[in-house]
Amino acid sequence: MKTPKLLYANAAGEVMDHPRYLAPGRTGDYLTDVEPHEWIPLPEGATLTWLPGTRAIGIRPEDGQLEALPTSCYAVGALLPQGYTRLFLPGYSKRAKEEETLPLFGYTAVGWHKDAFVVAAHPTDASDEWNPETVSEADVEAAVQRVLQTFPENRLFAHLSHCALVYGCMTARNTFLGRQEGAIPASNVCNAACVGCISEQPEGAPFPAPQTRLTFRPTVEEMVEVMHAHIQQNPRGVVSFGQGCEGEPSTRFLDIAKSIRALRERTSDGYVNINTNAGFTRGIQRIVDAGLNLMRVSTISAIPEHYDAYYRPRQYKVSDVEASLAYAADHGVYTSINYLVFPGVSDREEEVEAMAAFLRRAKVKLVQMRNLNIDPEYYLRIVPQRKGDILGMVDMMDVLKSECTGLEIGSYTHVPPVQHNGVQTQHAH
Ligand code: SF4
């Protein structure tokens, strides 16, 4: 594919393609050409957004030079659905140093080619299961009403109905529809203070938290009721502690352990998963011992300086996260990381080397690529200075796979293959 035309927006947010200029990409704070094969058609479920406070930058076709457009022209980016890894950010500059901070989104380079939108992205995992277009509003509303009537006293279902109907959260919707992965938010506190936390931002933070954090502590009975109802509808379903609308689930390790044991008294079907920062190793160990099946650990780097700058952990270190993962793997849990990635940072030589060694030591089986949702300038101000070369996001994924035997790269939780009479079979949950 030839380099696509540049897209820009006016102050009303109307998107236009430029008659001459071509679309650059950005990696870290460096603007560059995007290789033809790195552009793909805009995937279903993606959206476009204009970037307030910015000035679009284009490539002059005649000499390949970069040029900022007039101040009336704002940059445009795409927001990708799950299943796609962003390769480049849009090309822009902030109008003024103190310019407003962009909201928590994963801005991706986008262009116009043969009357269609294209993005600089990599199809990393089959996304149809997480494509919001595959679920009808009417089905969700009917399922929510049905479940709330069946469990009128359960505060967790009431909380999740807001997530399903207002935020459109796919995991909350699944919980009512009894499909795939369901949500069991458990904790309203956290042992970290991530810069880009989506459920809680400190007073005066430059960007608001897009979701409201859980305001109560679900009881063991409430959690077991939600878990069992989901698995009854889908015996190969996954029920997941650790959702975007809560803090750190392992801070409730005792109640979660009780919930898992109580569920297993009722059924041996389904999978119990936890999405966690895994910093509280003793808590994680107790949850693993109770019968956990899957664990997804969110992280941004294996380099302590970088990890600490983003996660701002309270009384834990990256080495604790590693210890939690290794313990879970040694006790038969299918482990993955939810890798918050950013072009020009995650694909730095030093980051890739450190992450490959971390994944090997922690015996991780799957890396889930997650485009980091944050204002690029804000993030680049907090991360350590670059040391090595930038490999590129696709090469980064290839190096991790080649350096870690058997490692899978995807975008969402996979259930482990089913043993049928000792034979492994691939089966979507
Ligand atoms: S670990 Fe999760 S809940 Fe805790 S601060 Fe980070 S994003 Fe927020």
Coordinates of N, CA, C and O and ligand atoms in Angstrom, one line a residue, residues 189-200 213 243-244 246-249 276-277 298 307 310-311 314 316 340, ligand 1:
V189 N -10.4 -0.9 46.7 CA -9.1 -0.3 47.1 C -8.0 -0.9 46.2 O -8.2 -2.0 45.6
C190 N -6.8 -0.2 46.2 CA -5.7 -0.7 45.4 C -4.4 -0.5 46.0 O -4.2 0.4 46.8
N191 N -3.4 -1.4 45.7 CA -2.1 -1.2 46.3 C -1.1 -0.6 45.3 O 0.1 -0.7 45.4
A192 N -1.7 0.1 44.3 CA -0.9 0.9 43.4 C -1.7 2.2 43.1 O -2.8 2.3 43.5
A193 N -1.0 3.1 42.3 CA -1.7 4.3 41.9 C -1.3 4.7 40.5 O -0.6 5.6 40.2
C194 N -1.7 3.8 39.6 CA -1.3 3.9 38.2 C -1.6 5.3 37.6 O -2.7 5.9 37.8
V195 N -0.6 5.9 36.9 CA -0.8 7.2 36.3 C -2.0 7.2 35.4 O -2.8 8.2 35.5
G196 N -2.3 6.1 34.7 CA -3.4 6.1 33.8 C -4.6 5.2 34.3 O -5.3 4.6 33.5
C197 N -4.7 5.2 35.6 CA -5.8 4.3 36.2 C -7.1 4.7 35.6 O -7.5 5.9 35.6
I198 N -7.9 3.7 35.2 CA -9.2 4.1 34.5 C -10.3 4.1 35.5 O -11.5 4.5 35.2
S199 N -10.1 3.7 36.8 CA -11.2 3.7 37.7 C -11.0 4.7 38.9 O -12.0 5.0 39.6
E200 N -9.8 5.3 39.0 CA -9.6 6.3 40.1 C -8.5 7.2 39.7 O -7.4 6.7 39.4
R213 N -15.2 3.8 40.2 CA -14.8 2.6 41.0 C -15.9 2.1 41.8 O -16.7 2.9 42.4
Q243 N -11.6 -6.1 37.5 CA -12.2 -5.4 36.3 C -11.8 -3.9 36.3 O -11.3 -3.4 37.3
G244 N -12.1 -3.3 35.2 CA -11.7 -1.8 35.1 C -12.4 -0.9 36.1 O -12.0 0.2 36.3
E246 N -12.8 -1.5 39.3 CA -12.4 -1.7 40.7 C -10.9 -1.5 40.9 O -10.2 -1.1 40.0
G247 N -10.5 -1.7 42.2 CA -9.1 -1.5 42.5 C -8.4 -2.9 42.3 O -8.6 -3.5 41.3
E248 N -7.6 -3.3 43.2 CA -6.8 -4.5 43.1 C -7.5 -5.7 43.8 O -7.6 -5.7 45.1
P249 N -8.0 -6.7 43.1 CA -8.7 -7.8 43.7 C -8.0 -8.5 44.8 O -8.6 -8.9 45.8
T276 N -4.9 -8.9 37.7 CA -4.3 -8.3 38.9 C -2.9 -7.7 38.6 O -2.3 -7.9 37.6
N277 N -2.5 -6.8 39.5 CA -1.1 -6.3 39.3 C -0.1 -7.3 40.0 O 1.1 -7.1 39.9
S298 N -1.3 -7.4 34.9 CA -1.1 -6.2 34.1 C 0.3 -5.6 34.5 O 0.7 -5.5 35.6
Y307 N 8.6 0.7 35.6 CA 7.4 0.2 36.3 C 6.9 1.1 37.4 O 5.8 1.5 37.5
Y310 N 5.2 4.4 36.5 CA 3.8 4.4 36.0 C 2.9 3.8 37.1 O 1.8 4.4 37.3
Y311 N 3.3 2.7 37.7 CA 2.4 2.0 38.6 C 2.4 2.7 40.0 O 1.4 2.5 40.7
R314 N 2.5 0.6 46.0 CA 2.6 0.8 47.5 C 3.1 -0.5 48.1 O 2.4 -1.5 48.1
Y316 N 5.2 -2.7 47.2 CA 5.7 -3.9 46.5 C 6.6 -3.5 45.3 O 6.6 -2.3 45.0
L340 N 0.9 -3.4 28.8 CA 0.5 -2.1 28.4 C 1.6 -1.5 27.5 O 2.7 -1.3 28.0
Ligands
SF4_1 S1 -3.6 -1.6 39.4 FE1 -5.6 -1.2 38.4 S2 -6.9 -0.3 39.9 FE2 -4.9 -0.2 40.7 S3 -4.2 1.9 40.2 FE3 -3.5 0.5 38.6 S4 -5.1 0.5 37.0 FE4 -6.0 1.4 38.9

